[in-house]
mmCIF file of C-alpha atoms in Angstrom:
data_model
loop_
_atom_site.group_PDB
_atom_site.id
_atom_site.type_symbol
_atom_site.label_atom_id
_atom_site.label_comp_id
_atom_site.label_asym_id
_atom_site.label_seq_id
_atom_site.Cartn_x
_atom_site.Cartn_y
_atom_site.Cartn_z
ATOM 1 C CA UNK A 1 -7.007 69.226 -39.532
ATOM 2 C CA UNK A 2 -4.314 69.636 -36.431
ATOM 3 C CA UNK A 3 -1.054 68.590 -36.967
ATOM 4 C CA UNK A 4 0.234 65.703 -34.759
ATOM 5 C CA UNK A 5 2.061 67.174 -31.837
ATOM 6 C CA UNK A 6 5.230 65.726 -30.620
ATOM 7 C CA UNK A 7 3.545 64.016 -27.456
ATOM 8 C CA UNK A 8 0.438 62.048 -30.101
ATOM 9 C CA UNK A 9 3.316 60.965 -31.846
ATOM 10 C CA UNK A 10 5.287 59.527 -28.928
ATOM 11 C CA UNK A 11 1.768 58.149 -27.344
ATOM 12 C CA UNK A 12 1.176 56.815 -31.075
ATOM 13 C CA UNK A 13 4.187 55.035 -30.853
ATOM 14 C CA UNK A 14 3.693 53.729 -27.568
ATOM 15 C CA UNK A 15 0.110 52.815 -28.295
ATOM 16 C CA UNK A 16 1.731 50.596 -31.434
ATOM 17 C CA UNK A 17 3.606 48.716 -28.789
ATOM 18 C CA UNK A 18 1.381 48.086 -26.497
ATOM 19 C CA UNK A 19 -1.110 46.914 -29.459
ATOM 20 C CA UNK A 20 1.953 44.287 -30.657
ATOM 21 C CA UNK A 21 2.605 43.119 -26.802
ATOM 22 C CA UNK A 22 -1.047 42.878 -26.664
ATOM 23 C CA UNK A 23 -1.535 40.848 -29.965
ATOM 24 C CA UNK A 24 1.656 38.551 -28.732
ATOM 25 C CA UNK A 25 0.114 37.952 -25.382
ATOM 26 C CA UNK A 26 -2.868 35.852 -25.939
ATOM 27 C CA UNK A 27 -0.799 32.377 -27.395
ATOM 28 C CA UNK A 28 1.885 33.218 -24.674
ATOM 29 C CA UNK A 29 -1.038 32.997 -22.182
ATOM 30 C CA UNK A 30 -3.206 30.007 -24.351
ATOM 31 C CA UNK A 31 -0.172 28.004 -23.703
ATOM 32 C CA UNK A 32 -0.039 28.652 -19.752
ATOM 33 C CA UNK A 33 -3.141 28.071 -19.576
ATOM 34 C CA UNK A 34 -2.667 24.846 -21.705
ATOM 35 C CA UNK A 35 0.342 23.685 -19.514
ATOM 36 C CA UNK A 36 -1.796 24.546 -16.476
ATOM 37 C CA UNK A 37 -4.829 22.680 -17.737
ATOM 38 C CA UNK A 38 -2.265 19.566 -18.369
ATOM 39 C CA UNK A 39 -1.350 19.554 -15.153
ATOM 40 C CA UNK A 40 -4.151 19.534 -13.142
ATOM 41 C CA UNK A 41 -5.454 16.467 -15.585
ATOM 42 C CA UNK A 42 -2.956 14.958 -14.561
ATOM 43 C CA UNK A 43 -3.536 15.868 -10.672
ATOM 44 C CA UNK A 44 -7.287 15.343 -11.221
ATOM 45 C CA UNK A 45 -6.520 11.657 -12.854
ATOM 46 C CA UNK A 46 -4.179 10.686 -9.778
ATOM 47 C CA UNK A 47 -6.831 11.885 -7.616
ATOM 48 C CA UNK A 48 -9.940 9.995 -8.992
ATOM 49 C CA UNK A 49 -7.450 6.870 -8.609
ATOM 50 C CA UNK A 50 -8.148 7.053 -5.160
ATOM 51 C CA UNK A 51 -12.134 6.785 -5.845
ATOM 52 C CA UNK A 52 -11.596 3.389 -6.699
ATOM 53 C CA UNK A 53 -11.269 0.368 -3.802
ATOM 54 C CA UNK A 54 -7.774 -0.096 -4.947
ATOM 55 C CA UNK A 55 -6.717 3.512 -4.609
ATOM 56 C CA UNK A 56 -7.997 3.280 -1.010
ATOM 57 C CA UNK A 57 -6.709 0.192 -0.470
ATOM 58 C CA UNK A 58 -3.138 2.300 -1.343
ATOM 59 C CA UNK A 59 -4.077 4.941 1.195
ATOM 60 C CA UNK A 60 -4.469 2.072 3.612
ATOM 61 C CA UNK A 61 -0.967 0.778 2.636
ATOM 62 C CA UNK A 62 0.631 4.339 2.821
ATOM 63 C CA UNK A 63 -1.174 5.041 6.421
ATOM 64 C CA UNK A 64 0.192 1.720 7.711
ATOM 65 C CA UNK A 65 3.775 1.835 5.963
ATOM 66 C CA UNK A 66 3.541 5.216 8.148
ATOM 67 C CA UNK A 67 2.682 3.916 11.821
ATOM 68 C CA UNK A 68 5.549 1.007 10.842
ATOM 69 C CA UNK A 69 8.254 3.934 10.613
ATOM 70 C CA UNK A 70 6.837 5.833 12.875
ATOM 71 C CA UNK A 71 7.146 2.706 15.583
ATOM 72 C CA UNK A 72 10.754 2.496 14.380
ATOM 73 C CA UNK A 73 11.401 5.687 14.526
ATOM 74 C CA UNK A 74 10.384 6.058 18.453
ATOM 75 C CA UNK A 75 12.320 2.701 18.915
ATOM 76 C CA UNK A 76 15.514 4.367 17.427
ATOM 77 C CA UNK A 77 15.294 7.452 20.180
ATOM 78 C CA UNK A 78 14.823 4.647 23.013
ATOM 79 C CA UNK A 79 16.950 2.069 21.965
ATOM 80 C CA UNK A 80 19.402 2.911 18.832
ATOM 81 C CA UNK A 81 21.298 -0.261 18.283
ATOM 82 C CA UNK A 82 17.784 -2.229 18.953
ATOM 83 C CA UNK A 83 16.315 -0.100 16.080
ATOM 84 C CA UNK A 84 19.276 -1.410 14.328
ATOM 85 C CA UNK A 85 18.203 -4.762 14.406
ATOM 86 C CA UNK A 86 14.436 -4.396 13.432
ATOM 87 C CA UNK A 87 15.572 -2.451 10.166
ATOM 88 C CA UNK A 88 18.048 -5.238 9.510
ATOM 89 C CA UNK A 89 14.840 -7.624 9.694
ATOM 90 C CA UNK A 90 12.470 -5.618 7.371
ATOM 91 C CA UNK A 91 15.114 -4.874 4.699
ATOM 92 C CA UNK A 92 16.034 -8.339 4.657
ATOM 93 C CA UNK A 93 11.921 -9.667 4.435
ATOM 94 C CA UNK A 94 11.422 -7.127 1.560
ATOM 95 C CA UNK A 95 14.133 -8.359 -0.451
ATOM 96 C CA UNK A 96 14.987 -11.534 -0.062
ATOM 97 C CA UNK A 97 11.066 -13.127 1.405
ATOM 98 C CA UNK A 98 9.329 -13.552 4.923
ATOM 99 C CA UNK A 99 11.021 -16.869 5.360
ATOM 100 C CA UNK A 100 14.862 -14.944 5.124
ATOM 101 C CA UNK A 101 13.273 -12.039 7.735
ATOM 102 C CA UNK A 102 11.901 -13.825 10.005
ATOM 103 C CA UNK A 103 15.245 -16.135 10.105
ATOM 104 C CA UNK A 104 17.100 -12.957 10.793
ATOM 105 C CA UNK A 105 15.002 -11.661 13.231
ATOM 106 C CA UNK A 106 15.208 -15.178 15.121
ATOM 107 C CA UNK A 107 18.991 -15.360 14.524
ATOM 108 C CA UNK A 108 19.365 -11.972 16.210
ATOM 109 C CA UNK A 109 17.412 -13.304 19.359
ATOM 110 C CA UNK A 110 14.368 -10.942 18.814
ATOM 111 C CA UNK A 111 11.873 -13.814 19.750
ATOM 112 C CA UNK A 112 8.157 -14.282 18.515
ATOM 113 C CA UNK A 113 6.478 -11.317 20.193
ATOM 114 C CA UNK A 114 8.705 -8.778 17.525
ATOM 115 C CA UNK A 115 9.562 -10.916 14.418
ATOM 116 C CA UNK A 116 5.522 -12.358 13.919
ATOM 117 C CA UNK A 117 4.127 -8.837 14.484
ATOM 118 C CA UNK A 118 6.674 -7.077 12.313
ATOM 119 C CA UNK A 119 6.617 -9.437 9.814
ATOM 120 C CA UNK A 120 3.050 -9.618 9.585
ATOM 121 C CA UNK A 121 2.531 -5.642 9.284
ATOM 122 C CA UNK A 122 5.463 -5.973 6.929
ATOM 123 C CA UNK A 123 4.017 -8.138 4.823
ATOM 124 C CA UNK A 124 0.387 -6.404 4.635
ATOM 125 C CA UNK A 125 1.906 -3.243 3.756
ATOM 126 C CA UNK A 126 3.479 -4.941 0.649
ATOM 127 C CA UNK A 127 -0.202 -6.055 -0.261
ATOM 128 C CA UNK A 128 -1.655 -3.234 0.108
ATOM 129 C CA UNK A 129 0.717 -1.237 -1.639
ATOM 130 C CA UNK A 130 1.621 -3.215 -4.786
ATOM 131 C CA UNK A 131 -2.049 -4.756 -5.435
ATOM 132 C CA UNK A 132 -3.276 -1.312 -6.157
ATOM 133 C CA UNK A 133 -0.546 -0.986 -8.626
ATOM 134 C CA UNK A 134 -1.106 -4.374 -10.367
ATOM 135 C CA UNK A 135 -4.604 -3.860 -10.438
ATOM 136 C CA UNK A 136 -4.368 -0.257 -12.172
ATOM 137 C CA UNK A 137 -1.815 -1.851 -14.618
ATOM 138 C CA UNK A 138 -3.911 -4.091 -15.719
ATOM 139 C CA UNK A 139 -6.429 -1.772 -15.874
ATOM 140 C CA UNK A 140 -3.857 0.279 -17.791
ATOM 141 C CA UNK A 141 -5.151 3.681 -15.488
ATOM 142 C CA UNK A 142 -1.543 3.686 -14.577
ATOM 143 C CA UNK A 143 1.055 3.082 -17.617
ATOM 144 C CA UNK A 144 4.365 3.042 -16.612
ATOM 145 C CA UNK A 145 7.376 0.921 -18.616
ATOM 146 C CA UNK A 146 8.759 -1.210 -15.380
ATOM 147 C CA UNK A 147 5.020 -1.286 -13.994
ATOM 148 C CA UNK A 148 4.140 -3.150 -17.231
ATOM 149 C CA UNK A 149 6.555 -5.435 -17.369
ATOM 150 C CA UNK A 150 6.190 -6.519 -13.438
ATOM 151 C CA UNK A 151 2.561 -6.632 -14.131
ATOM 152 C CA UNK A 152 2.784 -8.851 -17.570
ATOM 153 C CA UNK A 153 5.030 -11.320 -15.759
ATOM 154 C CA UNK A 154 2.749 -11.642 -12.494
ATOM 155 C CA UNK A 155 -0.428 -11.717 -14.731
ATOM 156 C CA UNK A 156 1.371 -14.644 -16.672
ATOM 157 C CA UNK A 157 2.352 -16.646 -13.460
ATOM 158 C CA UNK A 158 -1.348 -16.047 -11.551
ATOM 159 C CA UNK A 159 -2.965 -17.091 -15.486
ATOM 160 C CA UNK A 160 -1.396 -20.089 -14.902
ATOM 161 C CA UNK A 161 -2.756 -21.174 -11.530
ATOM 162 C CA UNK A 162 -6.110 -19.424 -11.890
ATOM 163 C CA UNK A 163 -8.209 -21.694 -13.091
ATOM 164 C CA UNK A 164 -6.718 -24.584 -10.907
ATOM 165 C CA UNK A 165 -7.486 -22.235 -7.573
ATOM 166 C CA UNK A 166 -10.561 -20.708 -8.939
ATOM 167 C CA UNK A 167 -12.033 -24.978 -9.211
ATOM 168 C CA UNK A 168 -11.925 -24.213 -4.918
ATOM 169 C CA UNK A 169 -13.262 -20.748 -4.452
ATOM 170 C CA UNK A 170 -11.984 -18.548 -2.215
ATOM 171 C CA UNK A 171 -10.805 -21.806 0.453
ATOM 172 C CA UNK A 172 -8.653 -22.264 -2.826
ATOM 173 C CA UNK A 173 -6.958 -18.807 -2.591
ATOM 174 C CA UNK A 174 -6.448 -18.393 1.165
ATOM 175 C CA UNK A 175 -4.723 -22.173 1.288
ATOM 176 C CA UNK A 176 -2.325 -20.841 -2.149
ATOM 177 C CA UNK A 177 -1.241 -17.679 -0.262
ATOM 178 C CA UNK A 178 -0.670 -19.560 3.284
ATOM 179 C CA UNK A 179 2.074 -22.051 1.477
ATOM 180 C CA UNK A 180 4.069 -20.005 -0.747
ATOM 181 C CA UNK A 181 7.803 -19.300 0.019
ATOM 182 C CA UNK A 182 8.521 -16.460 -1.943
ATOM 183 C CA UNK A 183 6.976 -12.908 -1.460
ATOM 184 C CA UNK A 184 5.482 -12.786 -4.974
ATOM 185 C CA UNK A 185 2.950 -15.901 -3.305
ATOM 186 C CA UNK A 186 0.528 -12.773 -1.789
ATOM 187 C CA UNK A 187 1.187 -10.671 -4.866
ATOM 188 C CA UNK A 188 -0.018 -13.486 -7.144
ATOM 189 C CA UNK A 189 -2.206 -14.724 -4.950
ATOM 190 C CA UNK A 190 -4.005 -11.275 -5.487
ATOM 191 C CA UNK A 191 -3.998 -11.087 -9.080
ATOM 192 C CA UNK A 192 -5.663 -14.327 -8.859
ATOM 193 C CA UNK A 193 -8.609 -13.337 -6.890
ATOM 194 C CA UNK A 194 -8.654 -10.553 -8.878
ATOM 195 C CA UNK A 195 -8.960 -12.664 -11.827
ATOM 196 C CA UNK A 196 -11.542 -14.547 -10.108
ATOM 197 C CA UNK A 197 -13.784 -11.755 -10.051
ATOM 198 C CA UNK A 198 -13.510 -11.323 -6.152
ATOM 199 C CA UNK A 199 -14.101 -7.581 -4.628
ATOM 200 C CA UNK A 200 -10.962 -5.682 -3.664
ATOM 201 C CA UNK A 201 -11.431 -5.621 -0.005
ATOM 202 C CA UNK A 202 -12.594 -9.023 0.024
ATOM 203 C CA UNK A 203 -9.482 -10.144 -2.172
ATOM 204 C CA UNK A 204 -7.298 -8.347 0.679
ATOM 205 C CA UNK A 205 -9.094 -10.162 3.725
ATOM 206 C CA UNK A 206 -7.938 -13.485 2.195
ATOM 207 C CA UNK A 207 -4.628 -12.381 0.789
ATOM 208 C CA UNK A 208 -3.684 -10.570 4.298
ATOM 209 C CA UNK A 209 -5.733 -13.893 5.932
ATOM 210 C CA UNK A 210 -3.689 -16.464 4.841
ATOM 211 C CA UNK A 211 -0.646 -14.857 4.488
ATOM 212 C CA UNK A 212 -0.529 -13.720 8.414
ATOM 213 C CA UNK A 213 -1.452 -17.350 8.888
ATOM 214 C CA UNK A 214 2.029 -18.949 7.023
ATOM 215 C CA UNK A 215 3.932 -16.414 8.764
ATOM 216 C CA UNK A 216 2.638 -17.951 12.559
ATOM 217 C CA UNK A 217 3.140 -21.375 10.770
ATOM 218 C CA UNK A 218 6.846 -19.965 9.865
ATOM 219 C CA UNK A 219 7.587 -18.043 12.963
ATOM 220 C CA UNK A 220 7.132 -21.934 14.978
ATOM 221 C CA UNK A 221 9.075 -23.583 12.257
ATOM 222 C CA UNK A 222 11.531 -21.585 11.938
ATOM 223 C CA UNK A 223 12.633 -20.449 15.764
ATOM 224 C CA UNK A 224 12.280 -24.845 16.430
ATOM 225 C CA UNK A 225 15.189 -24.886 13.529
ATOM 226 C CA UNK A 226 17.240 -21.904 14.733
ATOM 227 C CA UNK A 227 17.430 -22.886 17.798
ATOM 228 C CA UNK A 228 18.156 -26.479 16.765
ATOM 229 C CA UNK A 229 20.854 -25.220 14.885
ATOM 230 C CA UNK A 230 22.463 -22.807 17.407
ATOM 231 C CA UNK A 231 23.195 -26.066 19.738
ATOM 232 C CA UNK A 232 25.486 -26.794 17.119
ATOM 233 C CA UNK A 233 26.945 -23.955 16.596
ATOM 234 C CA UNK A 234 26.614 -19.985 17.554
ATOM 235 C CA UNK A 235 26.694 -19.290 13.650
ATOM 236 C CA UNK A 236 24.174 -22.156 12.803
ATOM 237 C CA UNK A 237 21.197 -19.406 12.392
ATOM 238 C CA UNK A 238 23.229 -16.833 10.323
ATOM 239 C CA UNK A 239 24.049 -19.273 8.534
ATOM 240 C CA UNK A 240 21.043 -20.629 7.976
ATOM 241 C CA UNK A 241 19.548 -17.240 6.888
ATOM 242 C CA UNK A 242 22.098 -16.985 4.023
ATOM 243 C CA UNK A 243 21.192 -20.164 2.977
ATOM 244 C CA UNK A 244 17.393 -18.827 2.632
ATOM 245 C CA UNK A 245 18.768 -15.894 0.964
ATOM 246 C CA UNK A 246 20.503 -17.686 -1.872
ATOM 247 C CA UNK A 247 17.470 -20.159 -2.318
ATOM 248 C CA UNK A 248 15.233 -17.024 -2.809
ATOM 249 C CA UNK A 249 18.080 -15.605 -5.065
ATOM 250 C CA UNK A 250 18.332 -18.739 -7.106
ATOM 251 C CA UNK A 251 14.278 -18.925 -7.302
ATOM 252 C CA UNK A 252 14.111 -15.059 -8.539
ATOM 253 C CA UNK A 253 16.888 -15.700 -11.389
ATOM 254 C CA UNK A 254 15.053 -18.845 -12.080
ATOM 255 C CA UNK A 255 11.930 -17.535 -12.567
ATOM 256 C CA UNK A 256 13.259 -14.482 -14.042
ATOM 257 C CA UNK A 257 14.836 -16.645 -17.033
ATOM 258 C CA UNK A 258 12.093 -18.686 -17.850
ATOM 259 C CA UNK A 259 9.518 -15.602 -18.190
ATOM 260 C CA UNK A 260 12.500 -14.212 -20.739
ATOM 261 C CA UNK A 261 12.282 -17.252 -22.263
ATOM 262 C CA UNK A 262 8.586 -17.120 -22.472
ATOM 263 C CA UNK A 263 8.892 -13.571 -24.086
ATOM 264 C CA UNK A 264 10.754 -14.806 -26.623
#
């Protein structure tokens, strides 16, 4: 038989390389595949979300929240210090309730055709963003630590009035969410129609409903009572605002301390 030459023993060689990088190579590419496979799961799962009511409900949210920042964002390249103002308005409605904003927006002399609109949009895009979020939480298609605990505690507090709104139907829900004073009154008011068995767009119509309604029945209240105030004195409506902000701090601790309590 022919003896090996030198070059069949440096191509065996190389062949025995390539054979090990070969053998090595399959796990190395089962596990990107793996990883890949994980991720688009995870891609396809957010995705079907939106196949749901609720997850268009959240595209609705996200496509309004949009125009709203687009409309500031034209209104800051017209009028800068004006743009100023509205953004004072929203940040103050999202964190402290509609009752604070709109007292802001009044106290700054913005007037009803600005602080009912805003607020109103403002207010809708909260719905339609969190609801979505709730309702996949208790669903559990979305698990996420903080989500569960917001959801537990606004499951708890709409458990509690459901069956007293549910004795009155839908009238029942749209006259809860119309009264409420702080911003969790839409967000539990939704749970609760949820609860009641009510369709998600049809849950939003009565939610949105009565909450645009209590913030026209606001907007008069409140711009009689700043501008009450203000004949007293020019600081009467700030004033006034901070009051509404420490009454919807003191509710949020409050509330916040007795669901602890509950957990317990």
């Amino acid at each position: 038989m022919r003896a090996p030459t030198r070059w069949h023993r440096c191509f065996g060689c190389d062949l025995g390389r390539l054979r090990s990088v070969m053998a090595q190579a399959p796990p190395m590419e089962q596990q990107r595949v793996e990883s890949m496979t994980h991720r688009t799961g995870h891609r396809n799962r957010f995705v079907q979300l939106f196949g749901f009511a609720e997850g268009r409900i959240l595209l609705t949210g996200l496509a309004l929240m949009s125009l709203y920042f687009t409309w500031l964002g034209a209104v800051l390249i017209v009028a800068p210090q004006r743009c100023q103002l509205y953004l004072g308005m929203t940040a103050t409605h999202v964190l402290f309730g509609r009752a604070a904003g709109m007292s802001f927006g009044y106290a700054l002399d913005l007037g009803h055709g600005i602080v009912i609109p805003a607020n109103m949009v403002i207010e809708t895009v909260l719905v339609l963003l969190c609801y979505p979020l709730f309702a996949f939480g208790l669903k559990r298609m979305l698990v996420f630590d903080w989500l569960k605990r917001v959801t537990d505690r606004i499951e708890r507090t709409a458990g509690a009035n459901h069956q007293r709104i549910r004795r009155f139907g839908i009238p029942g829900l749209f006259v809860f969410v119309c009264f409420p004073f702080w911003m969790t009154g839409p967000l539990v008011g939704c749970i609760i129609g949820h609860l009641m068995g009510l369709r998600p767009w049809l849950n939003m119509g009565v939610v949105i409903g009565g909450t645009c309604l209590a913030i026209c029945g606001w907007g008069v209240v409140l711009l009689e009572l700043n501008e009450h105030i203000a004949s007293y004195s020019a600081y009467g409506p700030m004033i006034l605002v901070a009051i509404l902000i420490l009454v919807a701090l003191v509710v949020l601790l409050m509330e916040r301390r007795r669901h602890d309590g509950d957990d317990r």
